[in-house]
Amino acid sequence: DTEVTQTPKHLVMGMTNKKSLKCEQHMGHRAMYWYKQKAKKPPELMFVYSYEKLSINESVPSRFSPECPNSSLLNLHLHALQPEDSALYLCASSQTGGGEKLFFGSGTQLSVL
Amino acid sequence: DQQVKQNSPSLSVQEGRISILNCDYTNSMFDYFLWYKKYPAEGPTFLISISSIKDKNEDGRFTVFLNKSAKHLSLHIVPSQPGDSAVYFCAASVPTQGGSEKLVFGKGTKLTVNP
């Protein structure tokens, strides 16, 4: 199983809503990532979890709250988002170590109205 | 400050010919370079990588060349096929605390292979 599964695939939410994005992998990877990608732009790193601990937060606004309940799961809790937060949110995982490639999920296309 | 640069936003080639995608970087701390292929509304798919201690890596139709002194890498696809049409992202990796990797992506090059 070399898949990273993200749900939902699409999400539309209002600025007052609370929603969560979910990500799951069963490759035994110990590092998991959230990336954000706007149209015609490269993916931008948001958060990195390593061994279930938050190791990188790229100065992401607090309306985005990551959670890593266990080594296979990664959540991104969303609250009071802005329309400019509309983007493709990508989850990825990797083995820890040097130069290991990241496996990406298909992403959640988020629209904030 | 863009640490990974792909200066060609698009490239069009004929089926069967060679496609060459270029990438430049500025950070000498990058220890691994990767190429990802991406279709619209999908996540990037890993294609090929190269360690900073090597200058060439080959996998089937795909070859990546690294010129460290010039801080330049390129992806060669030969022969190109229509199914190769996608956006190609160059990415550079730097290790972080805790053993995870931080990937920095270029802006991507949209490759179109014409039948």
mmCIF file with all atom_site columns, C-alpha atoms in Angstrom:
data_model
loop_
_atom_site.group_PDB
_atom_site.id
_atom_site.type_symbol
_atom_site.label_atom_id
_atom_site.label_alt_id
_atom_site.label_comp_id
_atom_site.label_asym_id
_atom_site.label_entity_id
_atom_site.label_seq_id
_atom_site.pdbx_PDB_ins_code
_atom_site.Cartn_x
_atom_site.Cartn_y
_atom_site.Cartn_z
_atom_site.occupancy
_atom_site.B_iso_or_equiv
_atom_site.pdbx_formal_charge
_atom_site.auth_seq_id
_atom_site.auth_comp_id
_atom_site.auth_asym_id
_atom_site.auth_atom_id
_atom_site.pdbx_PDB_model_num
ATOM 1   C CA . ASP A 1 1   ? 0.000   0.000  0.000   1.00 0.00 ? 1   ASP A CA 1
ATOM 2   C CA . THR A 1 2   ? 1.759   3.145  -1.230  1.00 0.00 ? 2   THR A CA 1
ATOM 3   C CA . GLU A 1 3   ? -1.192  5.470  -0.887  1.00 0.00 ? 3   GLU A CA 1
ATOM 4   C CA . VAL A 1 4   ? -1.860  8.587  1.060   1.00 0.00 ? 4   VAL A CA 1
ATOM 5   C CA . THR A 1 5   ? -5.624  8.992  1.372   1.00 0.00 ? 5   THR A CA 1
ATOM 6   C CA . GLN A 1 6   ? -7.223  12.384 1.903   1.00 0.00 ? 6   GLN A CA 1
ATOM 7   C CA . THR A 1 7   ? -10.830 13.157 2.700   1.00 0.00 ? 7   THR A CA 1
ATOM 8   C CA . PRO A 1 8   ? -12.898 14.914 1.654   1.00 0.00 ? 8   PRO A CA 1
ATOM 9   C CA . LYS A 1 9   ? -11.842 15.499 -1.955  1.00 0.00 ? 9   LYS A CA 1
ATOM 10  C CA . HIS A 1 10  ? -13.834 18.717 -2.133  1.00 0.00 ? 10  HIS A CA 1
ATOM 11  C CA . LEU A 1 11  ? -15.046 21.039 0.609   1.00 0.00 ? 11  LEU A CA 1
ATOM 12  C CA . VAL A 1 12  ? -17.050 24.244 0.505   1.00 0.00 ? 12  VAL A CA 1
ATOM 13  C CA . MET A 1 13  ? -17.339 26.169 3.743   1.00 0.00 ? 13  MET A CA 1
ATOM 14  C CA . GLY A 1 14  ? -18.444 29.530 5.012   1.00 0.00 ? 14  GLY A CA 1
ATOM 15  C CA . MET A 1 15  ? -16.193 31.859 6.952   1.00 0.00 ? 15  MET A CA 1
ATOM 16  C CA . THR A 1 16  ? -17.879 30.974 10.249  1.00 0.00 ? 16  THR A CA 1
ATOM 17  C CA . ASN A 1 17  ? -17.747 27.205 9.796   1.00 0.00 ? 17  ASN A CA 1
ATOM 18  C CA . LYS A 1 18  ? -15.489 24.697 11.513  1.00 0.00 ? 18  LYS A CA 1
ATOM 19  C CA . LYS A 1 19  ? -14.335 21.773 9.407   1.00 0.00 ? 19  LYS A CA 1
ATOM 20  C CA . SER A 1 20  ? -11.524 19.221 9.374   1.00 0.00 ? 20  SER A CA 1
ATOM 21  C CA . LEU A 1 21  ? -9.406  17.701 6.644   1.00 0.00 ? 21  LEU A CA 1
ATOM 22  C CA . LYS A 1 22  ? -8.217  14.150 7.164   1.00 0.00 ? 22  LYS A CA 1
ATOM 23  C CA . CYS A 1 23  ? -5.188  12.255 5.901   1.00 0.00 ? 23  CYS A CA 1
ATOM 24  C CA . GLU A 1 24  ? -4.191  8.624  6.367   1.00 0.00 ? 24  GLU A CA 1
ATOM 25  C CA . GLN A 1 25  ? -1.214  6.489  5.355   1.00 0.00 ? 25  GLN A CA 1
ATOM 26  C CA . HIS A 1 26  ? -0.295  2.891  6.127   1.00 0.00 ? 26  HIS A CA 1
ATOM 27  C CA . MET A 1 27  ? 3.253   2.811  4.810   1.00 0.00 ? 27  MET A CA 1
ATOM 28  C CA . GLY A 1 28  ? 4.815   3.059  8.253   1.00 0.00 ? 28  GLY A CA 1
ATOM 29  C CA . HIS A 1 29  ? 6.094   6.540  7.507   1.00 0.00 ? 29  HIS A CA 1
ATOM 30  C CA . ARG A 1 30  ? 6.953   8.609  10.564  1.00 0.00 ? 30  ARG A CA 1
ATOM 31  C CA . ALA A 1 31  ? 6.867   12.057 8.982   1.00 0.00 ? 31  ALA A CA 1
ATOM 32  C CA . MET A 1 32  ? 3.649   13.675 7.727   1.00 0.00 ? 32  MET A CA 1
ATOM 33  C CA . TYR A 1 33  ? 3.152   17.012 6.071   1.00 0.00 ? 33  TYR A CA 1
ATOM 34  C CA . TRP A 1 34  ? 0.505   19.561 5.118   1.00 0.00 ? 34  TRP A CA 1
ATOM 35  C CA . TYR A 1 35  ? 1.067   21.626 1.994   1.00 0.00 ? 35  TYR A CA 1
ATOM 36  C CA . LYS A 1 36  ? -1.121  24.327 0.472   1.00 0.00 ? 36  LYS A CA 1
ATOM 37  C CA . GLN A 1 37  ? -1.254  24.920 -3.268  1.00 0.00 ? 37  GLN A CA 1
ATOM 38  C CA . LYS A 1 38  ? -2.973  27.816 -4.984  1.00 0.00 ? 38  LYS A CA 1
ATOM 39  C CA . ALA A 1 39  ? -3.708  27.693 -8.697  1.00 0.00 ? 39  ALA A CA 1
ATOM 40  C CA . LYS A 1 40  ? -0.609  27.955 -10.906 1.00 0.00 ? 40  LYS A CA 1
ATOM 41  C CA . LYS A 1 41  ? 1.652   28.149 -7.870  1.00 0.00 ? 41  LYS A CA 1
ATOM 42  C CA . PRO A 1 42  ? 3.980   25.572 -6.304  1.00 0.00 ? 42  PRO A CA 1
ATOM 43  C CA . PRO A 1 43  ? 2.969   23.649 -3.178  1.00 0.00 ? 43  PRO A CA 1
ATOM 44  C CA . GLU A 1 44  ? 3.915   25.570 -0.031  1.00 0.00 ? 44  GLU A CA 1
ATOM 45  C CA . LEU A 1 45  ? 4.790   23.812 3.199   1.00 0.00 ? 45  LEU A CA 1
ATOM 46  C CA . MET A 1 46  ? 2.500   24.496 6.164   1.00 0.00 ? 46  MET A CA 1
ATOM 47  C CA . PHE A 1 47  ? 3.280   21.935 8.854   1.00 0.00 ? 47  PHE A CA 1
ATOM 48  C CA . VAL A 1 48  ? 5.505   18.923 9.442   1.00 0.00 ? 48  VAL A CA 1
ATOM 49  C CA . TYR A 1 49  ? 4.979   16.203 12.030  1.00 0.00 ? 49  TYR A CA 1
ATOM 50  C CA . SER A 1 50  ? 7.847   13.894 12.841  1.00 0.00 ? 50  SER A CA 1
ATOM 51  C CA . TYR A 1 51  ? 7.177   10.928 15.136  1.00 0.00 ? 51  TYR A CA 1
ATOM 52  C CA . GLU A 1 52  ? 3.791   12.490 15.946  1.00 0.00 ? 52  GLU A CA 1
ATOM 53  C CA . LYS A 1 53  ? 5.364   15.710 17.164  1.00 0.00 ? 53  LYS A CA 1
ATOM 54  C CA . LEU A 1 54  ? 4.987   19.026 15.388  1.00 0.00 ? 54  LEU A CA 1
ATOM 55  C CA . SER A 1 55  ? 8.462   19.822 14.105  1.00 0.00 ? 55  SER A CA 1
ATOM 56  C CA . ILE A 1 56  ? 7.788   22.631 11.616  1.00 0.00 ? 56  ILE A CA 1
ATOM 57  C CA . ASN A 1 57  ? 5.136   25.339 11.553  1.00 0.00 ? 57  ASN A CA 1
ATOM 58  C CA . GLU A 1 58  ? 5.776   27.695 8.663   1.00 0.00 ? 58  GLU A CA 1
ATOM 59  C CA . SER A 1 59  ? 4.166   30.693 10.391  1.00 0.00 ? 59  SER A CA 1
ATOM 60  C CA . VAL A 1 60  ? 0.709   29.487 9.475   1.00 0.00 ? 60  VAL A CA 1
ATOM 61  C CA . PRO A 1 61  ? -2.247  31.533 10.874  1.00 0.00 ? 61  PRO A CA 1
ATOM 62  C CA . SER A 1 62  ? -3.906  30.022 13.932  1.00 0.00 ? 62  SER A CA 1
ATOM 63  C CA . ARG A 1 63  ? -7.167  29.493 12.019  1.00 0.00 ? 63  ARG A CA 1
ATOM 64  C CA . PHE A 1 64  ? -5.356  26.369 10.738  1.00 0.00 ? 64  PHE A CA 1
ATOM 65  C CA . SER A 1 65  ? -4.752  23.843 13.502  1.00 0.00 ? 65  SER A CA 1
ATOM 66  C CA . PRO A 1 66  ? -2.948  20.567 12.761  1.00 0.00 ? 66  PRO A CA 1
ATOM 67  C CA . GLU A 1 67  ? -3.311  17.394 14.759  1.00 0.00 ? 67  GLU A CA 1
ATOM 68  C CA . CYS A 1 68  ? -1.515  14.060 14.567  1.00 0.00 ? 68  CYS A CA 1
ATOM 69  C CA . PRO A 1 69  ? -3.496  11.514 16.637  1.00 0.00 ? 69  PRO A CA 1
ATOM 70  C CA . ASN A 1 70  ? -1.153  8.648  15.720  1.00 0.00 ? 70  ASN A CA 1
ATOM 71  C CA . SER A 1 71  ? 1.559   7.754  13.240  1.00 0.00 ? 71  SER A CA 1
ATOM 72  C CA . SER A 1 72  ? -0.950  6.943  10.477  1.00 0.00 ? 72  SER A CA 1
ATOM 73  C CA . LEU A 1 73  ? -3.311  9.895  10.780  1.00 0.00 ? 73  LEU A CA 1
ATOM 74  C CA . LEU A 1 74  ? -3.006  13.617 10.234  1.00 0.00 ? 74  LEU A CA 1
ATOM 75  C CA . ASN A 1 75  ? -5.804  16.157 10.562  1.00 0.00 ? 75  ASN A CA 1
ATOM 76  C CA . LEU A 1 76  ? -6.064  19.817 9.712   1.00 0.00 ? 76  LEU A CA 1
ATOM 77  C CA . HIS A 1 77  ? -8.757  21.674 11.650  1.00 0.00 ? 77  HIS A CA 1
ATOM 78  C CA . LEU A 1 78  ? -10.149 24.762 9.980   1.00 0.00 ? 78  LEU A CA 1
ATOM 79  C CA . HIS A 1 79  ? -11.949 27.608 11.728  1.00 0.00 ? 79  HIS A CA 1
ATOM 80  C CA . ALA A 1 80  ? -12.940 31.121 10.652  1.00 0.00 ? 80  ALA A CA 1
ATOM 81  C CA . LEU A 1 81  ? -11.189 30.846 7.307   1.00 0.00 ? 81  LEU A CA 1
ATOM 82  C CA . GLN A 1 82  ? -10.983 33.635 4.769   1.00 0.00 ? 82  GLN A CA 1
ATOM 83  C CA . PRO A 1 83  ? -11.818 33.441 1.039   1.00 0.00 ? 83  PRO A CA 1
ATOM 84  C CA . GLU A 1 84  ? -8.096  33.744 0.263   1.00 0.00 ? 84  GLU A CA 1
ATOM 85  C CA . ASP A 1 85  ? -7.573  30.416 2.054   1.00 0.00 ? 85  ASP A CA 1
ATOM 86  C CA . SER A 1 86  ? -9.293  28.683 -0.849  1.00 0.00 ? 86  SER A CA 1
ATOM 87  C CA . ALA A 1 87  ? -6.722  26.292 -2.296  1.00 0.00 ? 87  ALA A CA 1
ATOM 88  C CA . LEU A 1 88  ? -5.752  22.650 -2.786  1.00 0.00 ? 88  LEU A CA 1
ATOM 89  C CA . TYR A 1 89  ? -4.562  21.222 0.530   1.00 0.00 ? 89  TYR A CA 1
ATOM 90  C CA . LEU A 1 90  ? -2.109  18.387 0.108   1.00 0.00 ? 90  LEU A CA 1
ATOM 91  C CA . CYS A 1 91  ? -1.058  15.839 2.680   1.00 0.00 ? 91  CYS A CA 1
ATOM 92  C CA . ALA A 1 92  ? 2.204   13.928 2.277   1.00 0.00 ? 92  ALA A CA 1
ATOM 93  C CA . SER A 1 93  ? 4.231   11.386 4.171   1.00 0.00 ? 93  SER A CA 1
ATOM 94  C CA . SER A 1 94  ? 7.806   10.151 4.136   1.00 0.00 ? 94  SER A CA 1
ATOM 95  C CA . GLN A 1 95  ? 10.111  7.823  5.924   1.00 0.00 ? 95  GLN A CA 1
ATOM 96  C CA . THR A 1 96  ? 12.464  9.752  8.130   1.00 0.00 ? 96  THR A CA 1
ATOM 97  C CA . GLY A 1 97  ? 16.022  10.005 7.046   1.00 0.00 ? 97  GLY A CA 1
ATOM 98  C CA . GLY A 1 98  ? 17.955  11.736 4.326   1.00 0.00 ? 98  GLY A CA 1
ATOM 99  C CA . GLY A 1 99  ? 16.418  12.511 1.002   1.00 0.00 ? 99  GLY A CA 1
ATOM 100 C CA . GLU A 1 100 ? 13.428  10.257 1.210   1.00 0.00 ? 100 GLU A CA 1
ATOM 101 C CA . LYS A 1 101 ? 10.783  11.179 -1.254  1.00 0.00 ? 101 LYS A CA 1
ATOM 102 C CA . LEU A 1 102 ? 7.401   12.429 -0.149  1.00 0.00 ? 102 LEU A CA 1
ATOM 103 C CA . PHE A 1 103 ? 4.273   10.548 -1.120  1.00 0.00 ? 103 PHE A CA 1
ATOM 104 C CA . PHE A 1 104 ? 1.393   12.930 -1.725  1.00 0.00 ? 104 PHE A CA 1
ATOM 105 C CA . GLY A 1 105 ? -2.323  12.405 -1.440  1.00 0.00 ? 105 GLY A CA 1
ATOM 106 C CA . SER A 1 106 ? -4.714  13.695 -4.106  1.00 0.00 ? 106 SER A CA 1
ATOM 107 C CA . GLY A 1 107 ? -5.576  16.701 -2.012  1.00 0.00 ? 107 GLY A CA 1
ATOM 108 C CA . THR A 1 108 ? -8.698  18.428 -0.733  1.00 0.00 ? 108 THR A CA 1
ATOM 109 C CA . GLN A 1 109 ? -9.943  21.258 -2.931  1.00 0.00 ? 109 GLN A CA 1
ATOM 110 C CA . LEU A 1 110 ? -11.210 23.829 -0.440  1.00 0.00 ? 110 LEU A CA 1
ATOM 111 C CA . SER A 1 111 ? -13.463 26.751 -1.303  1.00 0.00 ? 111 SER A CA 1
ATOM 112 C CA . VAL A 1 112 ? -14.206 29.359 1.358   1.00 0.00 ? 112 VAL A CA 1
ATOM 113 C CA . LEU A 1 113 ? -17.258 31.498 0.630   1.00 0.00 ? 113 LEU A CA 1
ATOM 114 C CA . ASP B 2 1   ? 13.214  34.763 -2.041  1.00 0.00 ? 1   ASP B CA 1
ATOM 115 C CA . GLN B 2 2   ? 12.768  31.896 -4.440  1.00 0.00 ? 2   GLN B CA 1
ATOM 116 C CA . GLN B 2 3   ? 15.272  29.179 -3.642  1.00 0.00 ? 3   GLN B CA 1
ATOM 117 C CA . VAL B 2 4   ? 14.216  26.844 -6.459  1.00 0.00 ? 4   VAL B CA 1
ATOM 118 C CA . LYS B 2 5   ? 13.586  28.369 -9.849  1.00 0.00 ? 5   LYS B CA 1
ATOM 119 C CA . GLN B 2 6   ? 12.011  26.953 -12.955 1.00 0.00 ? 6   GLN B CA 1
ATOM 120 C CA . ASN B 2 7   ? 12.284  29.774 -15.438 1.00 0.00 ? 7   ASN B CA 1
ATOM 121 C CA . SER B 2 8   ? 10.261  28.192 -18.228 1.00 0.00 ? 8   SER B CA 1
ATOM 122 C CA . PRO B 2 9   ? 6.554   28.141 -17.388 1.00 0.00 ? 9   PRO B CA 1
ATOM 123 C CA . SER B 2 10  ? 5.795   25.960 -20.386 1.00 0.00 ? 10  SER B CA 1
ATOM 124 C CA . LEU B 2 11  ? 7.413   23.653 -22.925 1.00 0.00 ? 11  LEU B CA 1
ATOM 125 C CA . SER B 2 12  ? 5.981   22.047 -26.030 1.00 0.00 ? 12  SER B CA 1
ATOM 126 C CA . VAL B 2 13  ? 7.647   19.124 -27.836 1.00 0.00 ? 13  VAL B CA 1
ATOM 127 C CA . GLN B 2 14  ? 6.749   16.578 -30.485 1.00 0.00 ? 14  GLN B CA 1
ATOM 128 C CA . GLU B 2 15  ? 6.083   12.977 -29.579 1.00 0.00 ? 15  GLU B CA 1
ATOM 129 C CA . GLY B 2 16  ? 9.247   10.908 -29.817 1.00 0.00 ? 16  GLY B CA 1
ATOM 130 C CA . ARG B 2 17  ? 11.593  13.863 -29.304 1.00 0.00 ? 17  ARG B CA 1
ATOM 131 C CA . ILE B 2 18  ? 13.506  14.769 -26.161 1.00 0.00 ? 18  ILE B CA 1
ATOM 132 C CA . SER B 2 19  ? 11.996  17.000 -23.482 1.00 0.00 ? 19  SER B CA 1
ATOM 133 C CA . ILE B 2 20  ? 14.451  18.945 -21.324 1.00 0.00 ? 20  ILE B CA 1
ATOM 134 C CA . LEU B 2 21  ? 13.156  20.680 -18.210 1.00 0.00 ? 21  LEU B CA 1
ATOM 135 C CA . ASN B 2 22  ? 15.490  22.948 -16.297 1.00 0.00 ? 22  ASN B CA 1
ATOM 136 C CA . CYS B 2 23  ? 15.784  23.997 -12.681 1.00 0.00 ? 23  CYS B CA 1
ATOM 137 C CA . ASP B 2 24  ? 18.145  26.301 -10.781 1.00 0.00 ? 24  ASP B CA 1
ATOM 138 C CA . TYR B 2 25  ? 18.631  26.601 -7.052  1.00 0.00 ? 25  TYR B CA 1
ATOM 139 C CA . THR B 2 26  ? 20.358  28.953 -4.671  1.00 0.00 ? 26  THR B CA 1
ATOM 140 C CA . ASN B 2 27  ? 20.684  27.105 -1.347  1.00 0.00 ? 27  ASN B CA 1
ATOM 141 C CA . SER B 2 28  ? 23.883  25.068 -1.002  1.00 0.00 ? 28  SER B CA 1
ATOM 142 C CA . MET B 2 29  ? 22.339  23.155 1.927   1.00 0.00 ? 29  MET B CA 1
ATOM 143 C CA . PHE B 2 30  ? 19.975  21.221 -0.326  1.00 0.00 ? 30  PHE B CA 1
ATOM 144 C CA . ASP B 2 31  ? 21.026  17.585 -0.188  1.00 0.00 ? 31  ASP B CA 1
ATOM 145 C CA . TYR B 2 32  ? 18.490  15.938 -2.462  1.00 0.00 ? 32  TYR B CA 1
ATOM 146 C CA . PHE B 2 33  ? 16.665  17.024 -5.583  1.00 0.00 ? 33  PHE B CA 1
ATOM 147 C CA . LEU B 2 34  ? 13.440  15.541 -6.835  1.00 0.00 ? 34  LEU B CA 1
ATOM 148 C CA . TRP B 2 35  ? 11.151  15.863 -9.800  1.00 0.00 ? 35  TRP B CA 1
ATOM 149 C CA . TYR B 2 36  ? 7.399   15.539 -9.392  1.00 0.00 ? 36  TYR B CA 1
ATOM 150 C CA . LYS B 2 37  ? 4.736   15.286 -12.047 1.00 0.00 ? 37  LYS B CA 1
ATOM 151 C CA . LYS B 2 38  ? 1.317   16.758 -11.406 1.00 0.00 ? 38  LYS B CA 1
ATOM 152 C CA . TYR B 2 39  ? -2.037  16.573 -13.138 1.00 0.00 ? 39  TYR B CA 1
ATOM 153 C CA . PRO B 2 40  ? -4.761  19.138 -12.362 1.00 0.00 ? 40  PRO B CA 1
ATOM 154 C CA . ALA B 2 41  ? -6.620  18.591 -9.077  1.00 0.00 ? 41  ALA B CA 1
ATOM 155 C CA . GLU B 2 42  ? -4.295  15.739 -8.115  1.00 0.00 ? 42  GLU B CA 1
ATOM 156 C CA . GLY B 2 43  ? -1.362  15.505 -5.770  1.00 0.00 ? 43  GLY B CA 1
ATOM 157 C CA . PRO B 2 44  ? 2.186   15.527 -7.151  1.00 0.00 ? 44  PRO B CA 1
ATOM 158 C CA . THR B 2 45  ? 3.570   12.118 -8.107  1.00 0.00 ? 45  THR B CA 1
ATOM 159 C CA . PHE B 2 46  ? 7.235   11.375 -7.519  1.00 0.00 ? 46  PHE B CA 1
ATOM 160 C CA . LEU B 2 47  ? 9.190   10.827 -10.716 1.00 0.00 ? 47  LEU B CA 1
ATOM 161 C CA . ILE B 2 48  ? 12.908  10.667 -10.040 1.00 0.00 ? 48  ILE B CA 1
ATOM 162 C CA . SER B 2 49  ? 15.453  12.017 -7.573  1.00 0.00 ? 49  SER B CA 1
ATOM 163 C CA . ILE B 2 50  ? 19.161  12.627 -7.284  1.00 0.00 ? 50  ILE B CA 1
ATOM 164 C CA . SER B 2 51  ? 21.454  12.991 -4.313  1.00 0.00 ? 51  SER B CA 1
ATOM 165 C CA . SER B 2 52  ? 23.696  16.019 -4.167  1.00 0.00 ? 52  SER B CA 1
ATOM 166 C CA . ILE B 2 53  ? 26.731  13.712 -4.274  1.00 0.00 ? 53  ILE B CA 1
ATOM 167 C CA . LYS B 2 54  ? 25.812  12.386 -7.722  1.00 0.00 ? 54  LYS B CA 1
ATOM 168 C CA . ASP B 2 55  ? 25.675  14.043 -11.110 1.00 0.00 ? 55  ASP B CA 1
ATOM 169 C CA . LYS B 2 56  ? 23.311  11.720 -12.953 1.00 0.00 ? 56  LYS B CA 1
ATOM 170 C CA . ASN B 2 57  ? 20.466  9.357  -12.223 1.00 0.00 ? 57  ASN B CA 1
ATOM 171 C CA . GLU B 2 58  ? 18.548  7.395  -14.810 1.00 0.00 ? 58  GLU B CA 1
ATOM 172 C CA . ASP B 2 59  ? 15.236  5.554  -14.627 1.00 0.00 ? 59  ASP B CA 1
ATOM 173 C CA . GLY B 2 60  ? 13.847  4.301  -17.909 1.00 0.00 ? 60  GLY B CA 1
ATOM 174 C CA . ARG B 2 61  ? 12.978  7.247  -20.133 1.00 0.00 ? 61  ARG B CA 1
ATOM 175 C CA . PHE B 2 62  ? 13.806  9.748  -17.383 1.00 0.00 ? 62  PHE B CA 1
ATOM 176 C CA . THR B 2 63  ? 17.288  11.054 -16.576 1.00 0.00 ? 63  THR B CA 1
ATOM 177 C CA . VAL B 2 64  ? 18.153  13.782 -14.123 1.00 0.00 ? 64  VAL B CA 1
ATOM 178 C CA . PHE B 2 65  ? 21.453  15.635 -14.367 1.00 0.00 ? 65  PHE B CA 1
ATOM 179 C CA . LEU B 2 66  ? 22.926  17.716 -11.547 1.00 0.00 ? 66  LEU B CA 1
ATOM 180 C CA . ASN B 2 67  ? 25.613  20.362 -11.974 1.00 0.00 ? 67  ASN B CA 1
ATOM 181 C CA . LYS B 2 68  ? 26.489  21.435 -8.443  1.00 0.00 ? 68  LYS B CA 1
ATOM 182 C CA . SER B 2 69  ? 28.957  24.121 -9.421  1.00 0.00 ? 69  SER B CA 1
ATOM 183 C CA . ALA B 2 70  ? 26.286  25.804 -11.524 1.00 0.00 ? 70  ALA B CA 1
ATOM 184 C CA . LYS B 2 71  ? 23.504  24.974 -9.026  1.00 0.00 ? 71  LYS B CA 1
ATOM 185 C CA . HIS B 2 72  ? 21.517  23.607 -11.930 1.00 0.00 ? 72  HIS B CA 1
ATOM 186 C CA . LEU B 2 73  ? 19.626  20.432 -12.637 1.00 0.00 ? 73  LEU B CA 1
ATOM 187 C CA . SER B 2 74  ? 17.700  19.179 -15.592 1.00 0.00 ? 74  SER B CA 1
ATOM 188 C CA . LEU B 2 75  ? 15.222  16.427 -16.354 1.00 0.00 ? 75  LEU B CA 1
ATOM 189 C CA . HIS B 2 76  ? 15.462  14.683 -19.707 1.00 0.00 ? 76  HIS B CA 1
ATOM 190 C CA . ILE B 2 77  ? 12.569  12.646 -21.023 1.00 0.00 ? 77  ILE B CA 1
ATOM 191 C CA . VAL B 2 78  ? 13.302  10.593 -24.096 1.00 0.00 ? 78  VAL B CA 1
ATOM 192 C CA . PRO B 2 79  ? 11.359  9.637  -26.056 1.00 0.00 ? 79  PRO B CA 1
ATOM 193 C CA . SER B 2 80  ? 8.557   11.971 -25.017 1.00 0.00 ? 80  SER B CA 1
ATOM 194 C CA . GLN B 2 81  ? 5.028   10.587 -25.083 1.00 0.00 ? 81  GLN B CA 1
ATOM 195 C CA . PRO B 2 82  ? 1.640   12.373 -25.065 1.00 0.00 ? 82  PRO B CA 1
ATOM 196 C CA . GLY B 2 83  ? 0.954   10.850 -21.623 1.00 0.00 ? 83  GLY B CA 1
ATOM 197 C CA . ASP B 2 84  ? 3.910   12.810 -20.287 1.00 0.00 ? 84  ASP B CA 1
ATOM 198 C CA . SER B 2 85  ? 1.907   16.026 -20.685 1.00 0.00 ? 85  SER B CA 1
ATOM 199 C CA . ALA B 2 86  ? 1.615   17.464 -17.173 1.00 0.00 ? 86  ALA B CA 1
ATOM 200 C CA . VAL B 2 87  ? 3.134   20.085 -14.902 1.00 0.00 ? 87  VAL B CA 1
ATOM 201 C CA . TYR B 2 88  ? 6.609   19.130 -13.718 1.00 0.00 ? 88  TYR B CA 1
ATOM 202 C CA . PHE B 2 89  ? 7.853   20.475 -10.418 1.00 0.00 ? 89  PHE B CA 1
ATOM 203 C CA . CYS B 2 90  ? 11.482  20.569 -9.430  1.00 0.00 ? 90  CYS B CA 1
ATOM 204 C CA . ALA B 2 91  ? 11.936  20.237 -5.668  1.00 0.00 ? 91  ALA B CA 1
ATOM 205 C CA . ALA B 2 92  ? 14.895  20.468 -3.358  1.00 0.00 ? 92  ALA B CA 1
ATOM 206 C CA . SER B 2 93  ? 15.154  18.830 0.012   1.00 0.00 ? 93  SER B CA 1
ATOM 207 C CA . VAL B 2 94  ? 16.849  20.001 3.169   1.00 0.00 ? 94  VAL B CA 1
ATOM 208 C CA . PRO B 2 95  ? 16.892  17.859 6.314   1.00 0.00 ? 95  PRO B CA 1
ATOM 209 C CA . THR B 2 96  ? 15.315  19.296 9.425   1.00 0.00 ? 96  THR B CA 1
ATOM 210 C CA . GLN B 2 97  ? 15.311  18.539 13.124  1.00 0.00 ? 97  GLN B CA 1
ATOM 211 C CA . GLY B 2 98  ? 13.500  15.331 13.941  1.00 0.00 ? 98  GLY B CA 1
ATOM 212 C CA . GLY B 2 99  ? 14.495  13.593 10.726  1.00 0.00 ? 99  GLY B CA 1
ATOM 213 C CA . SER B 2 100 ? 11.798  14.965 8.445   1.00 0.00 ? 100 SER B CA 1
ATOM 214 C CA . GLU B 2 101 ? 12.482  16.535 5.078   1.00 0.00 ? 101 GLU B CA 1
ATOM 215 C CA . LYS B 2 102 ? 11.562  20.025 4.041   1.00 0.00 ? 102 LYS B CA 1
ATOM 216 C CA . LEU B 2 103 ? 10.797  20.159 0.321   1.00 0.00 ? 103 LEU B CA 1
ATOM 217 C CA . VAL B 2 104 ? 10.970  23.465 -1.497  1.00 0.00 ? 104 VAL B CA 1
ATOM 218 C CA . PHE B 2 105 ? 9.248   23.490 -4.864  1.00 0.00 ? 105 PHE B CA 1
ATOM 219 C CA . GLY B 2 106 ? 9.851   25.482 -7.998  1.00 0.00 ? 106 GLY B CA 1
ATOM 220 C CA . LYS B 2 107 ? 6.897   27.088 -9.785  1.00 0.00 ? 107 LYS B CA 1
ATOM 221 C CA . GLY B 2 108 ? 6.606   24.248 -12.259 1.00 0.00 ? 108 GLY B CA 1
ATOM 222 C CA . THR B 2 109 ? 6.878   23.818 -16.010 1.00 0.00 ? 109 THR B CA 1
ATOM 223 C CA . LYS B 2 110 ? 3.864   22.743 -18.011 1.00 0.00 ? 110 LYS B CA 1
ATOM 224 C CA . LEU B 2 111 ? 4.979   20.168 -20.570 1.00 0.00 ? 111 LEU B CA 1
ATOM 225 C CA . THR B 2 112 ? 2.821   19.479 -23.611 1.00 0.00 ? 112 THR B CA 1
ATOM 226 C CA . VAL B 2 113 ? 3.785   16.559 -25.846 1.00 0.00 ? 113 VAL B CA 1
ATOM 227 C CA . ASN B 2 114 ? 2.059   16.794 -29.197 1.00 0.00 ? 114 ASN B CA 1
ATOM 228 C CA . PRO B 2 115 ? 1.178   13.607 -31.106 1.00 0.00 ? 115 PRO B CA 1
#
